[in-house]
Short mmCIF file of C-alpha atoms and ligand atoms in Angstrom, two decimals:
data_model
loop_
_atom_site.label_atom_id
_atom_site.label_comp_id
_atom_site.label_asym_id
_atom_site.label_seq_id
_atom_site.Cartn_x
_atom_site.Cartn_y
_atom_site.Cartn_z
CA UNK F 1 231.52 110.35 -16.77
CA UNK F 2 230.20 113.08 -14.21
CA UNK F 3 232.33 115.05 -12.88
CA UNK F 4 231.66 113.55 -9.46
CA UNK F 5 232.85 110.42 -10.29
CA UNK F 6 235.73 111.96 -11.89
CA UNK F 7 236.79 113.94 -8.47
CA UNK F 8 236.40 110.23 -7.19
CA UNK F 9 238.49 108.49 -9.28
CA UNK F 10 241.11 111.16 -8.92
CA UNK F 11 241.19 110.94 -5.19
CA UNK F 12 241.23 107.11 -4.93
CA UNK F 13 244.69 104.84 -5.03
CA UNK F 14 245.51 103.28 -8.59
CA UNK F 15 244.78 99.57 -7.43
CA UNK F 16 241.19 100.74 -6.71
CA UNK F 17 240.48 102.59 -9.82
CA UNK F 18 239.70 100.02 -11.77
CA UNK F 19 236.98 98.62 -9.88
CA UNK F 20 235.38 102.29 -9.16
CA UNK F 21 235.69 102.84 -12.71
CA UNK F 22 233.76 99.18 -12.94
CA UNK F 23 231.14 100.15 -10.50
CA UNK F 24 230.27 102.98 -12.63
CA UNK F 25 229.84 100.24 -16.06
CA UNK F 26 232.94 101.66 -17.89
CA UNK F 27 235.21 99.69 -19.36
CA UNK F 28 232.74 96.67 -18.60
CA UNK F 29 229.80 95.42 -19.27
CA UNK F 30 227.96 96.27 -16.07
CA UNK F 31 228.52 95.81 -12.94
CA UNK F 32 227.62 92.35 -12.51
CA UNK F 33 229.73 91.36 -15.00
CA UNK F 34 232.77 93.28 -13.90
CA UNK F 35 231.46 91.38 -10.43
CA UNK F 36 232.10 88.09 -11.89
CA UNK F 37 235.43 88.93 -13.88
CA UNK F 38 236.76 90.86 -10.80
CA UNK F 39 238.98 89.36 -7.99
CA UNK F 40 237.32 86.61 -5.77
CA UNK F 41 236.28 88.09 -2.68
CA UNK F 42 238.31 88.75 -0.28
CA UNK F 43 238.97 86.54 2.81
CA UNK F 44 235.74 87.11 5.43
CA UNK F 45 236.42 89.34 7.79
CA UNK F 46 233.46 88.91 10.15
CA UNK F 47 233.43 91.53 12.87
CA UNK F 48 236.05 93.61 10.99
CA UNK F 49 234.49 96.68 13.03
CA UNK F 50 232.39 95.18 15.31
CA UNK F 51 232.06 96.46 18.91
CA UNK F 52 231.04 92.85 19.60
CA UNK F 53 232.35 89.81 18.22
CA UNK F 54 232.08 87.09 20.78
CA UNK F 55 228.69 85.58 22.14
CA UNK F 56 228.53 85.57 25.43
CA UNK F 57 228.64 82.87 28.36
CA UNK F 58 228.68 79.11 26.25
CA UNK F 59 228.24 80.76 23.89
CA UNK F 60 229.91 81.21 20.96
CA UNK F 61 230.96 83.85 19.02
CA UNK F 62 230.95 84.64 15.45
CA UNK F 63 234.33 84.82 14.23
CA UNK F 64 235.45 82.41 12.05
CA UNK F 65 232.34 80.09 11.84
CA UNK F 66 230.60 79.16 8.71
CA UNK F 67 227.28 79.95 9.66
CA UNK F 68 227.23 82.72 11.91
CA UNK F 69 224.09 85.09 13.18
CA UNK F 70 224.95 88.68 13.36
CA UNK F 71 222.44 91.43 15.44
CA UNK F 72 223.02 94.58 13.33
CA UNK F 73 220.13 96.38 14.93
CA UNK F 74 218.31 95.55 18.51
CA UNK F 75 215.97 98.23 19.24
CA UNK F 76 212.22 98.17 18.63
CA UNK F 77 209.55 100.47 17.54
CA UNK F 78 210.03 104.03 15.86
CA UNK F 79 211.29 105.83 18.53
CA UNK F 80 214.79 106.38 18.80
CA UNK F 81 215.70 106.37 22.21
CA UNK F 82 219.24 104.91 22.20
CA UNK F 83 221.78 105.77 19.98
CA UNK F 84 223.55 102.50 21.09
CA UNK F 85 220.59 100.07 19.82
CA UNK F 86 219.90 101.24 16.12
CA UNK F 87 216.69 99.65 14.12
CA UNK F 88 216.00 95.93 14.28
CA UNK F 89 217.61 94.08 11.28
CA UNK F 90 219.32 90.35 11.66
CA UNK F 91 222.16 89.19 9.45
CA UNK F 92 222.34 85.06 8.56
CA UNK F 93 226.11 84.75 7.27
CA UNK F 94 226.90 81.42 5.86
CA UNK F 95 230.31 81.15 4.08
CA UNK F 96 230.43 84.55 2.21
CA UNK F 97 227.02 84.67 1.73
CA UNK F 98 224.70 87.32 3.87
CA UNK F 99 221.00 86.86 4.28
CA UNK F 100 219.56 90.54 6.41
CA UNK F 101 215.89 90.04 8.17
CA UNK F 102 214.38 93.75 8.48
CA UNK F 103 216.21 96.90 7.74
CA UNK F 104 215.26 99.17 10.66
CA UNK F 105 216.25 103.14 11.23
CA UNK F 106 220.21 103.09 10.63
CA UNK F 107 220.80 99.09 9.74
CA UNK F 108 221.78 100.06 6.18
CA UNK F 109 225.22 101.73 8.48
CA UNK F 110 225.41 98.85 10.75
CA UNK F 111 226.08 96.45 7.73
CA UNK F 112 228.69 98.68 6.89
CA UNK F 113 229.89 98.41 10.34
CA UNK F 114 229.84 94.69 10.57
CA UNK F 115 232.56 93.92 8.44
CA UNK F 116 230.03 91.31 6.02
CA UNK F 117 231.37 92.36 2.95
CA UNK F 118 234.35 92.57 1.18
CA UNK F 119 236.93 95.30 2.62
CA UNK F 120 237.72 97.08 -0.81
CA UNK F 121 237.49 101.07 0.80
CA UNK F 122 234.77 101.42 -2.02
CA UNK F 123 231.39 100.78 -1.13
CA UNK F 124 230.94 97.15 -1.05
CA UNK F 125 228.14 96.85 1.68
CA UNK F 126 225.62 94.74 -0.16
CA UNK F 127 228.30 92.98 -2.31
CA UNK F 128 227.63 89.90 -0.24
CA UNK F 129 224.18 89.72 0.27
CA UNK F 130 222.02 87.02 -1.44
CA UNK F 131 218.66 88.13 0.34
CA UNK F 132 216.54 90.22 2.54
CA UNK F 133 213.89 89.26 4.33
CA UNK F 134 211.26 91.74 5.68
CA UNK F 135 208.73 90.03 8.66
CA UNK F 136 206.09 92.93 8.08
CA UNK F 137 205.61 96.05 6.60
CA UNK F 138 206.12 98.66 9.97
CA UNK F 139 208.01 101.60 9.62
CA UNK F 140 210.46 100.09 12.37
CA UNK F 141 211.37 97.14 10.23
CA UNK F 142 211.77 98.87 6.82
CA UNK F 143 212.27 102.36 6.54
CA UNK F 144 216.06 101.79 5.85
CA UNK F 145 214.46 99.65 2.40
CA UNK F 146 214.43 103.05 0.53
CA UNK F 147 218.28 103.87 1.56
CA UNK F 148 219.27 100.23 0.52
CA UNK F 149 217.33 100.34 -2.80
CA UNK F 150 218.01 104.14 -4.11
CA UNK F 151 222.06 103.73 -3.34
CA UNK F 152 222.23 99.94 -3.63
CA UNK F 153 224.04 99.97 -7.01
CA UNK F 154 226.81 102.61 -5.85
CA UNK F 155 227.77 99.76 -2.86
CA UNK F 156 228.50 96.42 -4.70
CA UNK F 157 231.93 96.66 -5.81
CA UNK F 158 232.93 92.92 -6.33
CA UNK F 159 229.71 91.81 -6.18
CA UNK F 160 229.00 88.68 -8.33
CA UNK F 161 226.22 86.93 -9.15
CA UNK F 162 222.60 87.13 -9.04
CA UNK F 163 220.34 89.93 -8.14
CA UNK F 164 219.66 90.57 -4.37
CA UNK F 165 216.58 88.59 -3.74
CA UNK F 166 213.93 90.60 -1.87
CA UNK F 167 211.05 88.87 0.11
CA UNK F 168 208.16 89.90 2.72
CA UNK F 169 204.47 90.15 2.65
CA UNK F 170 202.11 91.08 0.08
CA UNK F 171 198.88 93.40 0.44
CA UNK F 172 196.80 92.80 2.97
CA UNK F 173 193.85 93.58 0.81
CA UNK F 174 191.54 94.57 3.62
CA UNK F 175 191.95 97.32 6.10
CA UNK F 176 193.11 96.46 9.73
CA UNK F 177 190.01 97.09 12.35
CA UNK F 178 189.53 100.86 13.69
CA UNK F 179 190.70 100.65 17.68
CA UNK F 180 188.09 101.63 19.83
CA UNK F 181 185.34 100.46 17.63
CA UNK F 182 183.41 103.56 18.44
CA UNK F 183 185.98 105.82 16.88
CA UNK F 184 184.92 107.18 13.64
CA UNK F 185 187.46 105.85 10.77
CA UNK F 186 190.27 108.33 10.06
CA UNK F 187 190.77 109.37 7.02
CA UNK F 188 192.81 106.79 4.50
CA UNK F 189 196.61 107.52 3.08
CA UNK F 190 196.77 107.15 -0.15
CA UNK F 191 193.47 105.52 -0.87
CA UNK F 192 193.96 104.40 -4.55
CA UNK F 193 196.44 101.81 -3.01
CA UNK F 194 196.30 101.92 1.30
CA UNK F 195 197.82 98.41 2.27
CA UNK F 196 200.77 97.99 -0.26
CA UNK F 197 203.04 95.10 -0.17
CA UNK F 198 207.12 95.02 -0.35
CA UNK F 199 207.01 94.90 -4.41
CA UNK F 200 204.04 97.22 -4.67
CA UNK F 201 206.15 99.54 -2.18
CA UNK F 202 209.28 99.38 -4.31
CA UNK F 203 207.45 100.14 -7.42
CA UNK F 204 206.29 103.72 -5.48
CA UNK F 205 209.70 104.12 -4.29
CA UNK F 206 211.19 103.52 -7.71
CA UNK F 207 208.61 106.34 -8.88
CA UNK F 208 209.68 108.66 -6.36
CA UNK F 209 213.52 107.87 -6.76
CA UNK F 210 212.86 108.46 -10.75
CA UNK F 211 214.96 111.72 -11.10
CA UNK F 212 218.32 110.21 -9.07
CA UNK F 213 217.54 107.19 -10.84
CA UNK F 214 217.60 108.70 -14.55
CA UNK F 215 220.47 110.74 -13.73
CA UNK F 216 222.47 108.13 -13.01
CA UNK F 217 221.49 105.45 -16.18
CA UNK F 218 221.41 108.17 -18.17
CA UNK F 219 224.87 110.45 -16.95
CA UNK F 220 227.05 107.70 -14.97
CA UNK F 221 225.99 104.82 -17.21
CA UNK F 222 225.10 103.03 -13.40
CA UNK F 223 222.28 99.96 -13.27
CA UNK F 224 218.69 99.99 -13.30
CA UNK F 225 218.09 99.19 -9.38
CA UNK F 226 215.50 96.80 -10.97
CA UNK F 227 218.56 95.35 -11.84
CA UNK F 228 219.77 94.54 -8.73
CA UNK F 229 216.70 93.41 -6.63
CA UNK F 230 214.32 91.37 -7.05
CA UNK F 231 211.23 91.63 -5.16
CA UNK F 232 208.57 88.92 -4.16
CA UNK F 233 205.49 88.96 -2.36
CA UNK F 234 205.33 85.72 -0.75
CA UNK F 235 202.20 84.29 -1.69
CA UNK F 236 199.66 83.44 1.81
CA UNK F 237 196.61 83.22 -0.88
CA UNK F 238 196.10 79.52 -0.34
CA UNK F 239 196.85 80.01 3.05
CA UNK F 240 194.35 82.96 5.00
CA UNK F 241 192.25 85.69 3.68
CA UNK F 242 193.66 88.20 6.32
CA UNK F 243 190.84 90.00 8.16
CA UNK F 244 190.33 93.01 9.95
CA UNK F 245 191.50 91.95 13.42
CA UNK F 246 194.59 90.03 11.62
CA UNK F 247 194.85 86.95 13.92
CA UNK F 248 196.35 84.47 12.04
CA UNK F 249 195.07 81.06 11.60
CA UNK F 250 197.46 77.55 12.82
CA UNK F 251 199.61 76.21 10.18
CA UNK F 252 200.48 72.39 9.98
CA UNK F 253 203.72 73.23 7.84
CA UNK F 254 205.96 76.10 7.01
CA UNK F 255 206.08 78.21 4.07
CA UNK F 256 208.67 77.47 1.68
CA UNK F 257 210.51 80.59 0.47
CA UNK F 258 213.20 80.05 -1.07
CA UNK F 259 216.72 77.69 -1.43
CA UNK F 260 219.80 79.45 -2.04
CA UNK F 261 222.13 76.19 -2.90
CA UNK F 262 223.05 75.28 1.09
CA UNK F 263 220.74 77.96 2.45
CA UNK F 264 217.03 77.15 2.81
CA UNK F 265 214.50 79.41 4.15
CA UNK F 266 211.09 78.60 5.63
CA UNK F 267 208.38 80.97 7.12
CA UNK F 268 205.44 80.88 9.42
CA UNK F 269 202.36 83.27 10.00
CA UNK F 270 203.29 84.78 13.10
CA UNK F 271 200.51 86.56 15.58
CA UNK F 272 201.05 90.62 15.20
CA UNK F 273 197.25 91.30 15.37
CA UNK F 274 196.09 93.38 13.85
CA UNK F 275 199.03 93.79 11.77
CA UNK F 276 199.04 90.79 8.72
CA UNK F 277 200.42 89.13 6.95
CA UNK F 278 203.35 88.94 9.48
CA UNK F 279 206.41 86.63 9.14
CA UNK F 280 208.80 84.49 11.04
CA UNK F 281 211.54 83.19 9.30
CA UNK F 282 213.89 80.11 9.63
CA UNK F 283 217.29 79.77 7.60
CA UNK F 284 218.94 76.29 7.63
CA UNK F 285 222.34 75.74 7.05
CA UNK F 286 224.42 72.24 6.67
CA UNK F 287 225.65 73.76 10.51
CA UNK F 288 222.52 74.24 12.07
CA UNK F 289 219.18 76.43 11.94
CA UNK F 290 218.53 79.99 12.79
CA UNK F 291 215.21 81.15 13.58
CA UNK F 292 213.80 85.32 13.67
CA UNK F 293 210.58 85.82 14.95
CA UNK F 294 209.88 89.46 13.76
CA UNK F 295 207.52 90.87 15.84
CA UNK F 296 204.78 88.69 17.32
CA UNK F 297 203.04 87.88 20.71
CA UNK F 298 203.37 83.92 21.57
CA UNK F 299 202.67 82.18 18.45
CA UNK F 300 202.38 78.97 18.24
CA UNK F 301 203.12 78.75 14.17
CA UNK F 302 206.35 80.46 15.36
CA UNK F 303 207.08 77.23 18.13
CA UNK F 304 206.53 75.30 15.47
CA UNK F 305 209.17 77.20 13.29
CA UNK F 306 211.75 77.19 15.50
CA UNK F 307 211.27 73.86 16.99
CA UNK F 308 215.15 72.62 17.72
CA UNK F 309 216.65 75.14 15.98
CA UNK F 310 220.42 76.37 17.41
CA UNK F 311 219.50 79.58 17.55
CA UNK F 312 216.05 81.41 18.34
CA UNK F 313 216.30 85.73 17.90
CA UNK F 314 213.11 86.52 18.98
CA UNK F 315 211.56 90.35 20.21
CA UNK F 316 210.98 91.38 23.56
CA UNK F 317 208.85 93.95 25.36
CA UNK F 318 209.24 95.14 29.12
CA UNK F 319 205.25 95.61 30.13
CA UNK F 320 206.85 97.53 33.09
CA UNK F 321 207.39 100.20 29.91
CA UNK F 322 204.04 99.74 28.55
CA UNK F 323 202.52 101.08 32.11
CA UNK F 324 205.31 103.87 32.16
CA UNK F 325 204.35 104.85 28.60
CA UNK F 326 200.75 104.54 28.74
CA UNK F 327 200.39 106.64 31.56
CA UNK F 328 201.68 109.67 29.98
CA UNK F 329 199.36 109.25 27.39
CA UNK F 330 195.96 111.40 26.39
CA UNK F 331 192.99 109.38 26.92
CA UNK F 332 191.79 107.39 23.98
CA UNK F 333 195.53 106.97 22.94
CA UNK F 334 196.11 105.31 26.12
CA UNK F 335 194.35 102.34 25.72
CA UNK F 336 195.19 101.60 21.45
CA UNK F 337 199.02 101.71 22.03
CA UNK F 338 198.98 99.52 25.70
CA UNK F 339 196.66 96.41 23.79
CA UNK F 340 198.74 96.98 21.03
CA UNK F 341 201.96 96.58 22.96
CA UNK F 342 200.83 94.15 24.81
CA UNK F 343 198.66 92.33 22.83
CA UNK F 344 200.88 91.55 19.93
CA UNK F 345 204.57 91.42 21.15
CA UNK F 346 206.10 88.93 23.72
CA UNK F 347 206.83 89.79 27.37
CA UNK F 348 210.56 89.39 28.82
CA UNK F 349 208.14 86.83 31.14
CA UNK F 350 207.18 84.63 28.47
CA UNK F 351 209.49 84.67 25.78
CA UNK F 352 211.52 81.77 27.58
CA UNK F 353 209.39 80.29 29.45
CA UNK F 354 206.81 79.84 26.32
CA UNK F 355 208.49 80.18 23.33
CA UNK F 356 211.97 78.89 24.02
CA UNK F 357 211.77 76.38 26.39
CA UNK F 358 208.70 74.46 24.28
CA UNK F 359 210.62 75.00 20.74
CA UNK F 360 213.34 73.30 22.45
CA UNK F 361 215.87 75.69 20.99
CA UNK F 362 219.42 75.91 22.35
CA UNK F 363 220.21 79.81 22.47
CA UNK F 364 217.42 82.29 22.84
CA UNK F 365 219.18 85.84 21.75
CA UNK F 366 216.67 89.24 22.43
CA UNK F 367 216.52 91.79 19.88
CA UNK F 368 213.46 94.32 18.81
CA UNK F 369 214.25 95.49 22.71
CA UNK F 370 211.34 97.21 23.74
CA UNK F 371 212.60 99.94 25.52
CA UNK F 372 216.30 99.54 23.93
CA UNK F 373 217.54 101.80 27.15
CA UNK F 374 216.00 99.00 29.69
CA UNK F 375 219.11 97.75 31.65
CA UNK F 376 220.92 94.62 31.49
CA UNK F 377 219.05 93.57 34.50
CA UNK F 378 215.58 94.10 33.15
CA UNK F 379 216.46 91.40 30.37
CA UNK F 380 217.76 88.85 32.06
CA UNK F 381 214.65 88.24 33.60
CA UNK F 382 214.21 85.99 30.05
CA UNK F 383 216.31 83.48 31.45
CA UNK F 384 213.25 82.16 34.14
CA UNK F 385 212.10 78.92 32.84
CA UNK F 386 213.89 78.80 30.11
CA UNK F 387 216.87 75.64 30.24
CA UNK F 388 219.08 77.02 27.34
CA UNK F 389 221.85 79.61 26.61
CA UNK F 390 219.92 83.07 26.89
CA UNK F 391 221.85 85.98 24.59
CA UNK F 392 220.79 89.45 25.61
CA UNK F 393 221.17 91.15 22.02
CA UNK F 394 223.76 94.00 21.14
CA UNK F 395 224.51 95.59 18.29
CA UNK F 396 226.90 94.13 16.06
CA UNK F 397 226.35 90.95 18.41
CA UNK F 398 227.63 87.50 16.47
CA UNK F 399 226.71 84.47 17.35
CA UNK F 400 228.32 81.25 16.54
CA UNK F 401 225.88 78.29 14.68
CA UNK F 402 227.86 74.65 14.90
CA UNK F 403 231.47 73.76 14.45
CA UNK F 404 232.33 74.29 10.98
CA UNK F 405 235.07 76.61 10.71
CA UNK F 406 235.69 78.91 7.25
CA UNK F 407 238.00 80.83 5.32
CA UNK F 408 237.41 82.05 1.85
ZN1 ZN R 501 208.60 96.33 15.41
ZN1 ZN R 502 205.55 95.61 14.22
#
């Protein structure tokens, strides 16, 4: 044992030794087997430190539902502009069982914040969740991927089960179009490999981990993280050669991705030109159907998606912010970031009035907030022709899906 872990065992109550002593795979056979002999979890404590734990207006809130929609992260883009909003990321809870869409900058700490796991004072974040879903590959939607996989195996005390199942788009295989089409091509990152996919990124991540990673098997007698995750491209071979621009074409049926017993999850091709493959997801529960949109302009294949579903968490962009910002740009900038604001993300002027309101959905709930310090005001605005319950998103946010109430 390290001396580290030693120092922790020493400092933690006698109850809890066991399972840190677990965690680290001694006097067990691993940690998903001490998982499985441990104690059931313990009873769900959904907003445990949650700013926010009822919805808002009809309505409902989280706590104490079976299927239940948490917003760990609202803001959009890279910038961080509001320490309030972190990155965009959307926990599914049904029962026990968590399923995260996008891990943006600081989501990984807004799990641990949201109470979705069991509360054992040992690092338990991911002990409940089944899968994670990643809409596309920007930096804004996965850069807290690396944090999640390289410490993943020190925060699943009591976790039981299967591996974490990872899904989100393969390569690309072709590069996106250079914006003007006059400008001479920049020079490419890491040419041998420029459009990786989510298991083609782990594999370079597990590479660069490789040192922490062999300490640990090696010293602390901890997992393989290959272990742990499992990571799929989902397959859109049959389905579009992606092209340089990246629109994508009409689908007559979602993409099946994967059924975790009650749990089944669908995707579309949603329009992020010229950024592709890019995913919506839907999750359906025996209580209803939760829709995320990742990022996308109005899609049709994302209508489609979320046609009737209870609950529709879909980005939004202020274009009053895309003038502001543009404006204080260099020429030549200028003009790539505003059609690439504008031209592949939703307005707060459309995403009721066509997206919502034609998918017939009952609660529209804003996240990927586009600037995340706009007002309350400035949101609202969503509401205008749009009939249903409209959810301006906050961090740590749940929402209610259907009646069915749950303890463990
Ligand atoms: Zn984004
Ligand atoms: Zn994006």
């Amino acid at each position: 044992m390290c001396h580290v872990l030693n120092q922790a065992v020493a400092s933690v109550p006698k109850t809890d030794r066991r399972r840190l002593l677990s965690m680290a795979g001694l006097g067990a056979a691993g940690i998903a087997a001490a998982g499985v002999a441990g104690a059931a979890p313990a009873a769900a404590s959904p907003g445990r430190r949650g700013r926010l734990e009822q919805g808002r207006g009809k309505v409902p809130g989280g706590a104490g539902r079976r299927t239940r929609v948490v917003m760990l992260g609202t803001a959009g883009g890279p910038a961080l502009v509001d320490p309030d909003r972190h990155g965009v990321s959307t926990a599914i809870v049904y029962e026990d069982k968590v399923y995260v869409v996008d891990l943006g900058v600081g989501s990984f700490n807004r799990l641990e914040q949201s109470g979705l796991a069991p509360d054992t004072g040992l690092g338990s974040s991911l002990s409940w969740v089944r899968g994670i879903f990643f809409t596309h590959l920007h930096s804004d939607h996965t850069v807290d991927w690396p944090a999640v996989y390289a410490t993943g195996s020190m925060n699943i005390v009591e976790r039981a089960g299967d591996p974490i199942q990872v899904f989100g788009p393969g390569s690309r295989d072709t590069l996106t179009r250079v914006y003007p089409p006059t400008r001479p091509a920049p020079a490419l990152v890491n040419p041998e490999d420029p459009t990786p996919g989510i298991s083609s990124m782990t594999r370079h991540l597990r590479n660069a981990f490789a040192q922490d990673f062999n300490d640990r098997l090696r010293d602390s007698n901890f997992p393989d993280p290959d272990s742990l995750f499992q990571v799929h491209d989902i397959d859109h071979s049959g389905l579009w050669t992606v092209d340089p621009q990246g629109i994508p074409p009409r689908l007559d049926a979602p993409i099946r991705v994967w059924e975790d017993g009650d749990v089944k999850v669908t995707a579309t091709l949603v329009d992020h030109r010229p950024t592709a493959p890019a995913y919506g997801f839907r999750f359906d529960t025996p209580d209803g159907s939760v829709v995320v949109s990742g990022d996308t302009c109005v899609s049709q294949n994302l209508i489609d998606l979320a046609r009737g579903a209870d609950v529709l968490v879909h980005e939004v962009i202020d274009p009053a912010f895309v003038d502001q910002l543009t404006a204080s740009l260099p020429p030549g900038t200028a003009e790539s970031v505003r059609e690439h604001l504008l031209i592949s993300h939703t307005t707060i002027e459309q995403v009721g009035r066509d997206v919502a309101e034609p998918a017939g959905v009952g609660t529209l709930a804003l996240t990927h907030m586009v600037p995340g310090t706009a007002p309350t005001s400035t949101w609202r605005k969503a509401q205008r022709g749009f009939s249903g319950e409209l959810v301006i998103g906050e961090d740590l946010l749940e929402i209610g899906v259907g009646r069915a109430r749950w303890r463990a």
